[in-house]
mmCIF file of C-alpha atoms in Angstrom:
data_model
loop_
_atom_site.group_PDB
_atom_site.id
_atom_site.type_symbol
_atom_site.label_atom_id
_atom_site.label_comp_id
_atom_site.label_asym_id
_atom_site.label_seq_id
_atom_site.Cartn_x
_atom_site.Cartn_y
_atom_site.Cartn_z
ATOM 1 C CA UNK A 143 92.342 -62.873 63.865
ATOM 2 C CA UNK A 144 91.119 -66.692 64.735
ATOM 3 C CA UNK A 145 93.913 -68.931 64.106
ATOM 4 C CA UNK A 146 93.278 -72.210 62.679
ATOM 5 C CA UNK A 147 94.067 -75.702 64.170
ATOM 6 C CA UNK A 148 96.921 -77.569 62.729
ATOM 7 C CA UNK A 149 94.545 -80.585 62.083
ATOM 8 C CA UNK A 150 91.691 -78.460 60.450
ATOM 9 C CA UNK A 151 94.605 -76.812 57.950
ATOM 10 C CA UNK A 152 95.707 -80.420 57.317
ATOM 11 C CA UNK A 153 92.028 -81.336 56.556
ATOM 12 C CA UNK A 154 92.080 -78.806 53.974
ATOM 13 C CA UNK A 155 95.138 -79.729 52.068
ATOM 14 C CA UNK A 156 94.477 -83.487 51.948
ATOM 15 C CA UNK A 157 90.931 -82.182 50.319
ATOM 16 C CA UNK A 158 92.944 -80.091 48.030
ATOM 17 C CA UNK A 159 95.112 -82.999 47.100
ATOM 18 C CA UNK A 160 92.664 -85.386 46.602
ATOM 19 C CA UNK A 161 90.662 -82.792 43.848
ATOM 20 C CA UNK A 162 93.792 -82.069 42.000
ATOM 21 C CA UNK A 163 94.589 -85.706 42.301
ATOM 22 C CA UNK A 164 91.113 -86.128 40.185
ATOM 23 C CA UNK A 165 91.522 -83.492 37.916
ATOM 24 C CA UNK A 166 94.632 -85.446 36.996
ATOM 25 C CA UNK A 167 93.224 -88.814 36.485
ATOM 26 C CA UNK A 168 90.461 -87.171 33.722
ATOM 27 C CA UNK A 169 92.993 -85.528 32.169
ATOM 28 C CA UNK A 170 94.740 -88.494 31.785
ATOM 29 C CA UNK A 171 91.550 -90.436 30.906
ATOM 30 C CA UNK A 172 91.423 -88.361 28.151
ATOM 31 C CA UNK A 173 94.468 -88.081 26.828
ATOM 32 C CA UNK A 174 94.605 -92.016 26.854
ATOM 33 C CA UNK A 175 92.145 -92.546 24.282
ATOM 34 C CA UNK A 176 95.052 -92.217 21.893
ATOM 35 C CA UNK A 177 97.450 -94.235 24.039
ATOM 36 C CA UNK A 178 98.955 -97.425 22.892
ATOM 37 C CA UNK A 179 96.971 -99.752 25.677
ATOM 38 C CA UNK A 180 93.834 -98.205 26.360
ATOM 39 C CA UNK A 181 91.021 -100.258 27.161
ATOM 40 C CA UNK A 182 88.215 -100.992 24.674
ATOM 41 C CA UNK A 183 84.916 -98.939 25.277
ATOM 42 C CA UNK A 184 82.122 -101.336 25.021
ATOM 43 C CA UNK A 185 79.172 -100.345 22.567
ATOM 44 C CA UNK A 186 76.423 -99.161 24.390
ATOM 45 C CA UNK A 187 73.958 -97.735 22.312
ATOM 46 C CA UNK A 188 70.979 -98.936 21.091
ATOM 47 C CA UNK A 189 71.624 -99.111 17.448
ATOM 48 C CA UNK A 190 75.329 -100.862 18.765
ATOM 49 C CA UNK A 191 73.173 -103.319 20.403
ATOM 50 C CA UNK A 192 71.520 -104.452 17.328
ATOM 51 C CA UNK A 193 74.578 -104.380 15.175
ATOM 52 C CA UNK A 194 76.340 -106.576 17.634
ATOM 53 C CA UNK A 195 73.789 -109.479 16.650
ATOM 54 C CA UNK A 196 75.301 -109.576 13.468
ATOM 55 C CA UNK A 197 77.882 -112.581 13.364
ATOM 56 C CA UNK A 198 81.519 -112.091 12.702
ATOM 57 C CA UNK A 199 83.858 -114.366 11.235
ATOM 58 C CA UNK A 200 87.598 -113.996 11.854
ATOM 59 C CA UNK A 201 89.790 -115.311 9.435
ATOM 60 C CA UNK A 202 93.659 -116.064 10.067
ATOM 61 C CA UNK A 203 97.097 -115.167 8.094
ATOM 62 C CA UNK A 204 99.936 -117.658 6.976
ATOM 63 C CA UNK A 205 100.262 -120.574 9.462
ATOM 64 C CA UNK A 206 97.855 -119.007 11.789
ATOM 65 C CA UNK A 207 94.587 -120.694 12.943
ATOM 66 C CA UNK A 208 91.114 -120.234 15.435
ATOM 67 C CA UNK A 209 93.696 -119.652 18.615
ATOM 68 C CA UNK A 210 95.046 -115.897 17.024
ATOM 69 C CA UNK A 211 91.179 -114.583 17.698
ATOM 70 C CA UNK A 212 91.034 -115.601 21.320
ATOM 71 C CA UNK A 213 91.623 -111.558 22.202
ATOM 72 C CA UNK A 214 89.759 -110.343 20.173
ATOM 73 C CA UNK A 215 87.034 -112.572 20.826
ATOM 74 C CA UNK A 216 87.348 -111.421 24.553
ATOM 75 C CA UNK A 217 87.097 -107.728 22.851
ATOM 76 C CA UNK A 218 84.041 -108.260 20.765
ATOM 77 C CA UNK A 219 81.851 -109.890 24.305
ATOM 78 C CA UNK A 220 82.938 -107.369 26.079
ATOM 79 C CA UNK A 221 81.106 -104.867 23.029
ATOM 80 C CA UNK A 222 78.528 -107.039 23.375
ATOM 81 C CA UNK A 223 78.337 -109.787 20.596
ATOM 82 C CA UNK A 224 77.391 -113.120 22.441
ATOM 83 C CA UNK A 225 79.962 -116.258 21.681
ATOM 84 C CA UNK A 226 77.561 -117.867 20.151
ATOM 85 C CA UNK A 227 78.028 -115.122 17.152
ATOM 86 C CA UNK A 228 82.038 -114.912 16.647
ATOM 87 C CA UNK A 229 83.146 -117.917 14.443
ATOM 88 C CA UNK A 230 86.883 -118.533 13.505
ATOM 89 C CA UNK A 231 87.235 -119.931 9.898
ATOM 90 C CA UNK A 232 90.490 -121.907 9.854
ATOM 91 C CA UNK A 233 91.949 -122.906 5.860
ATOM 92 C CA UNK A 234 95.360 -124.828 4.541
ATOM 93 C CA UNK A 235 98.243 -122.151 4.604
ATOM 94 C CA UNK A 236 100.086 -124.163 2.374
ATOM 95 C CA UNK A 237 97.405 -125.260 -0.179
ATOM 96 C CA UNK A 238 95.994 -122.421 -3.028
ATOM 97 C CA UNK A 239 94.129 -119.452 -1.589
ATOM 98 C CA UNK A 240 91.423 -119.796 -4.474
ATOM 99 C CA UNK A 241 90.313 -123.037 -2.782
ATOM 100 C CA UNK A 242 90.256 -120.879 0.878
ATOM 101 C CA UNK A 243 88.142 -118.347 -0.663
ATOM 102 C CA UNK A 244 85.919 -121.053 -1.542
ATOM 103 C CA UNK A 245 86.017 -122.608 1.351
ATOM 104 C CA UNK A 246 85.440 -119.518 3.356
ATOM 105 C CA UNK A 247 82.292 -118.646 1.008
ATOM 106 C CA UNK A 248 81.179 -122.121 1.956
ATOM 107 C CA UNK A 249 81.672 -121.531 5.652
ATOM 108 C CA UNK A 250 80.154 -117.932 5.763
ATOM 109 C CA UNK A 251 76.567 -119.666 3.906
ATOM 110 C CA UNK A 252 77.062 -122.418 7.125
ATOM 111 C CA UNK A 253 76.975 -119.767 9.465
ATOM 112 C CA UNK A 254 74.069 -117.600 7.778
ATOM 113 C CA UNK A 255 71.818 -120.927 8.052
ATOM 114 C CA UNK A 256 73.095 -121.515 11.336
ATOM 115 C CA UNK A 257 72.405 -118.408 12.831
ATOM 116 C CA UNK A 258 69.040 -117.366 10.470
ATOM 117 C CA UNK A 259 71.505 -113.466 9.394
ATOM 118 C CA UNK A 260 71.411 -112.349 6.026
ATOM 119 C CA UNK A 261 75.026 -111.002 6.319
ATOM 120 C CA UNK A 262 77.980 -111.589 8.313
ATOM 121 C CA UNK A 263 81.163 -109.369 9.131
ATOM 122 C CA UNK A 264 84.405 -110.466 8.669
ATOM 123 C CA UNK A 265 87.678 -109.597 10.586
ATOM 124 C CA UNK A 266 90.782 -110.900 8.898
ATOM 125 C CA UNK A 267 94.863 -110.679 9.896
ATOM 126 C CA UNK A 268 97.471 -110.699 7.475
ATOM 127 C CA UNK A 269 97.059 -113.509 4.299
ATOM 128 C CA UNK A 270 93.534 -113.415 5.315
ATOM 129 C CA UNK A 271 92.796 -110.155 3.501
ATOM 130 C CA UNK A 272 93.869 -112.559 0.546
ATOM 131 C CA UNK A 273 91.018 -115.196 1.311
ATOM 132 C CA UNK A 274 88.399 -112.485 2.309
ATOM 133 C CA UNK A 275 89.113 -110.354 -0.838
ATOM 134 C CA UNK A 276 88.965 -112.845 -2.930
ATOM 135 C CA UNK A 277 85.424 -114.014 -1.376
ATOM 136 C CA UNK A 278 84.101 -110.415 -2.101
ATOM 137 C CA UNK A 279 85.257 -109.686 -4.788
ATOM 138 C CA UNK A 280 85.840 -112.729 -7.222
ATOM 139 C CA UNK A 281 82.985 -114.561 -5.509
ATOM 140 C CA UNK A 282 80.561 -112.158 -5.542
ATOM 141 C CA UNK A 283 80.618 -112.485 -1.554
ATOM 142 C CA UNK A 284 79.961 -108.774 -0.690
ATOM 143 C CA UNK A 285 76.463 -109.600 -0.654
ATOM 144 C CA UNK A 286 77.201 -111.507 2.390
ATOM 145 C CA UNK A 287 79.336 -108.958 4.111
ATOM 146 C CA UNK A 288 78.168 -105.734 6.164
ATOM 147 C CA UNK A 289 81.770 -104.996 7.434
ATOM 148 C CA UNK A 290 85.111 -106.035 6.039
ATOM 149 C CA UNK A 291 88.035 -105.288 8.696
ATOM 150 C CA UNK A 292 91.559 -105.962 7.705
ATOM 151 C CA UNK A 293 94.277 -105.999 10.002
ATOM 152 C CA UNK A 294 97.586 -105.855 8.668
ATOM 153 C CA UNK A 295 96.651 -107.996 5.154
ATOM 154 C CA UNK A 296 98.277 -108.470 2.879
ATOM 155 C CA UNK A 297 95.623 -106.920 0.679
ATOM 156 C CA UNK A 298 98.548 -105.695 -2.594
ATOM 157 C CA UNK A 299 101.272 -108.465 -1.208
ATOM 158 C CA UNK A 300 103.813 -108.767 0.570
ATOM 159 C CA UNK A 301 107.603 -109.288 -0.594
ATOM 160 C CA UNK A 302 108.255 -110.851 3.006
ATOM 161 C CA UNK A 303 106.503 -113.742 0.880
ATOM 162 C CA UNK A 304 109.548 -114.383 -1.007
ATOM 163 C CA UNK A 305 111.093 -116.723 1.964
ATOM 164 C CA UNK A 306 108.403 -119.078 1.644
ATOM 165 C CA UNK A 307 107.467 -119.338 -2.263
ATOM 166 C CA UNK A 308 107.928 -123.264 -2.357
ATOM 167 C CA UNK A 309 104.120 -122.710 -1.315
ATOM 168 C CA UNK A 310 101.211 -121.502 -3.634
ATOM 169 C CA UNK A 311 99.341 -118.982 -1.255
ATOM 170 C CA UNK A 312 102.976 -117.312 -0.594
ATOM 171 C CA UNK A 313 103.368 -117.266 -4.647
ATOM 172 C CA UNK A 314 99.607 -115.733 -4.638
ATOM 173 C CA UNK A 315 100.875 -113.057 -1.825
ATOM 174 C CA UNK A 316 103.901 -111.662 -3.554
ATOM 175 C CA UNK A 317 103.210 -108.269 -4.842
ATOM 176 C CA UNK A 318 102.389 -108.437 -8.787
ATOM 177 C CA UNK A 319 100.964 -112.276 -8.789
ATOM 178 C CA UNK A 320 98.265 -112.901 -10.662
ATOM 179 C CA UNK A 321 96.112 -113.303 -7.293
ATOM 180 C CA UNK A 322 96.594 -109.984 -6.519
ATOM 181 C CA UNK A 323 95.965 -108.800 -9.673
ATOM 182 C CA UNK A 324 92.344 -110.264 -9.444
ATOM 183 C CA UNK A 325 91.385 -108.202 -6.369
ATOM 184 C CA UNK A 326 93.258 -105.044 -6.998
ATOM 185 C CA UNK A 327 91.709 -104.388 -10.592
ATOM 186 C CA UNK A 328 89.206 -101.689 -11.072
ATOM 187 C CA UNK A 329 87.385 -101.553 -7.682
ATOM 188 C CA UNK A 330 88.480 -102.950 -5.089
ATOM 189 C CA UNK A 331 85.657 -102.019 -2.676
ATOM 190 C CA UNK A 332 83.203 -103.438 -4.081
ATOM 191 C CA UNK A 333 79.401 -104.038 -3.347
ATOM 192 C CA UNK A 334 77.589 -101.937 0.037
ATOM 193 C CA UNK A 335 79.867 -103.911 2.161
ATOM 194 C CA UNK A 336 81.753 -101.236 4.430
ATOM 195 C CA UNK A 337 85.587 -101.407 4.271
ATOM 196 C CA UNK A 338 88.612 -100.837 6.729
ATOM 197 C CA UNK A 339 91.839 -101.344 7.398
ATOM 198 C CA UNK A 340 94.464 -100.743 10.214
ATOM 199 C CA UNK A 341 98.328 -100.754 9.125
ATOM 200 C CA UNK A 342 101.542 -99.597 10.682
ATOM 201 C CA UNK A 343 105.088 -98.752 10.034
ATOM 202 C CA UNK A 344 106.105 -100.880 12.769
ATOM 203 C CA UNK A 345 104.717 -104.229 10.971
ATOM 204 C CA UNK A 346 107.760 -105.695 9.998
ATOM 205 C CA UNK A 347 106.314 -108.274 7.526
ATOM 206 C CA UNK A 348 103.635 -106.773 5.180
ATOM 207 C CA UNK A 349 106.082 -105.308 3.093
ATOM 208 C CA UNK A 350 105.430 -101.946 2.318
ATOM 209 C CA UNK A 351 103.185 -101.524 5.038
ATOM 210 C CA UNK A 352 100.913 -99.723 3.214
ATOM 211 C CA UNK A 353 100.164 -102.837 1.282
ATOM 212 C CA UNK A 354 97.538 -103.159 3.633
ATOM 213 C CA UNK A 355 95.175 -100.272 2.344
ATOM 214 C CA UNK A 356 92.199 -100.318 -0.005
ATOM 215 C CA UNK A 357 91.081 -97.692 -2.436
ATOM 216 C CA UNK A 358 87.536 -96.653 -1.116
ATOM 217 C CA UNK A 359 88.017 -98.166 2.333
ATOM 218 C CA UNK A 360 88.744 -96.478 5.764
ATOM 219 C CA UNK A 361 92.320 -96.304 5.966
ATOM 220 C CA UNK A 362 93.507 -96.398 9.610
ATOM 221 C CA UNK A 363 96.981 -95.426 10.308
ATOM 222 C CA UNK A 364 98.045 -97.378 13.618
ATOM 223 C CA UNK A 365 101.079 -95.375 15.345
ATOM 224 C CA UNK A 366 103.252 -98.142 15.799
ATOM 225 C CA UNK A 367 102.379 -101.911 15.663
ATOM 226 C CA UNK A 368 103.857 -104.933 14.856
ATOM 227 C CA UNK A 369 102.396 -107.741 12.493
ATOM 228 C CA UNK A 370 101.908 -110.090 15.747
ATOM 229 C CA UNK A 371 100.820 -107.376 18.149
ATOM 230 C CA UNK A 372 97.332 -106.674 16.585
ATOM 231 C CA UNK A 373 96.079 -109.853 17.716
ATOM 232 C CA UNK A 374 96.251 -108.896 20.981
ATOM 233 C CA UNK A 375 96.296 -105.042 20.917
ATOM 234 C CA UNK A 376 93.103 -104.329 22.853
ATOM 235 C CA UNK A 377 92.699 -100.549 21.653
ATOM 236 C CA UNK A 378 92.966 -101.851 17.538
ATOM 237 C CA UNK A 379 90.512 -104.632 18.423
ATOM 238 C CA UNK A 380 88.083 -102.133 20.381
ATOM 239 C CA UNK A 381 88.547 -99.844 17.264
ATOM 240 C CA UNK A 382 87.245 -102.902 15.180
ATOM 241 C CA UNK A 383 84.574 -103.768 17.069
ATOM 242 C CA UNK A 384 83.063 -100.314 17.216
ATOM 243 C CA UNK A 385 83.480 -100.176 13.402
ATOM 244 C CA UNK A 386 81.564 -103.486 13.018
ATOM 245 C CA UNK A 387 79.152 -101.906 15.051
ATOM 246 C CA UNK A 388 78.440 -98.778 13.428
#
């Protein structure tokens, strides 16, 4: 029997390795589009395409402001919305969240003219889910809004709001005001305007967590996030941008 050379019997195990080495990496691959960190797919298709010239407006929570979205704006280019279509609508924490609602209704009729689109989608964080519902709902601004994404608001309150009730919008945000009552009576959905929300255990500050949820909305149960980790938790934001998308 022909014996083989040591080098050719090497040659054949480093190709072995190398396959199995591959095999591993797509299992991997696959199993990583539940992990924690994995990298946003970008929205390739066609229909994507034309969804992604539909402008989005994110809107901030409690003391936040335009520099929270600078992630997610990264997210959305990279699923192929132009900067020219991601706005960042910045309001007084401190002041009444009636007069943000109207002032967000104001700036989502600034960006319709500006950009010639009959609707907008918005993306709000925390106390934002406040403003935005309030928009849709009280406001009548659902007419204006394709897609409503709400990441960790504070959509039925909050009690973390009780350290800072020397302020109206954290008086609005405790759970039972009569704020909250407003949006959460009868439907709280309301319009064509598609709804969803992402919420976790791990939060830490809408309190319960599941504050966050809307009757007649997507519901999406994050794993384990906290409150300041969405904004720059690349798999939720890819999640949100494919859902804007759709």
């Amino acid at each position: 029997m022909r014996r083989r050379s040591p080098r050719r019997l090497l040659g054949v195990l480093a190709a072995v390795t190398v396959a199995f080495s591959l095999f591993s990496s797509a299992s991997t691959a696959g199993a990583a589009d539940t992990a924690p960190k994995a990298a946003p797919a970008p929205a390739a298709s066609a229909a994507a395409a034309l969804s992604t010239s539909t402008p989005v407006v994110f809107v901030h929570g409690y003391t936040g402001n335009a520099s929270n979205w600078v992630t997610a704006k990264s997210v959305f280019q990279l699923n192929g919305w132009s900067s020219s279509k991601l706005f960042t609508y910045d309001y007084n924490s401190y002041g009444n969240n009636i007069t943000n609602a109207q002032g967000l209704a104001s700036f989502v009729n600034n960006v319709k003219s500006q950009t010639g689109a009959s609707k907008v989608a918005i993306v709000n964080h925390s106390m934002g889910g406040l403003v935005s519902q309030y928009y849709l709902k009280v406001l009548g601004g659902n007419t204006s809004v394709s897609h409503l994404a709400s990441i960790a608001g504070a959509n039925h309150g909050t009690t973390f709001a009780s350290a800072c009730l020397i302020y109206v919008t954290c008086q609005q945000m405790y759970p039972g005001s009569s704020y909250i009552s407003q949006i959460t009576s009868g439907d709280e959905t309301p319009g064509a305007t598609r709804y969803a929300t992402w919420y976790s255990a791990c939060d830490g500050v809408i309190l319960p967590y599941t504050s966050t949820k809307l009757d007649g909305a997507t519901n999406n149960n994050v794993a384990c996030q906290t409150h300041i980790g969405y904004l720059t938790d690349t798999l939720t934001l890819g999640a949100i941008a494919r859902f804007v998308a759709s």
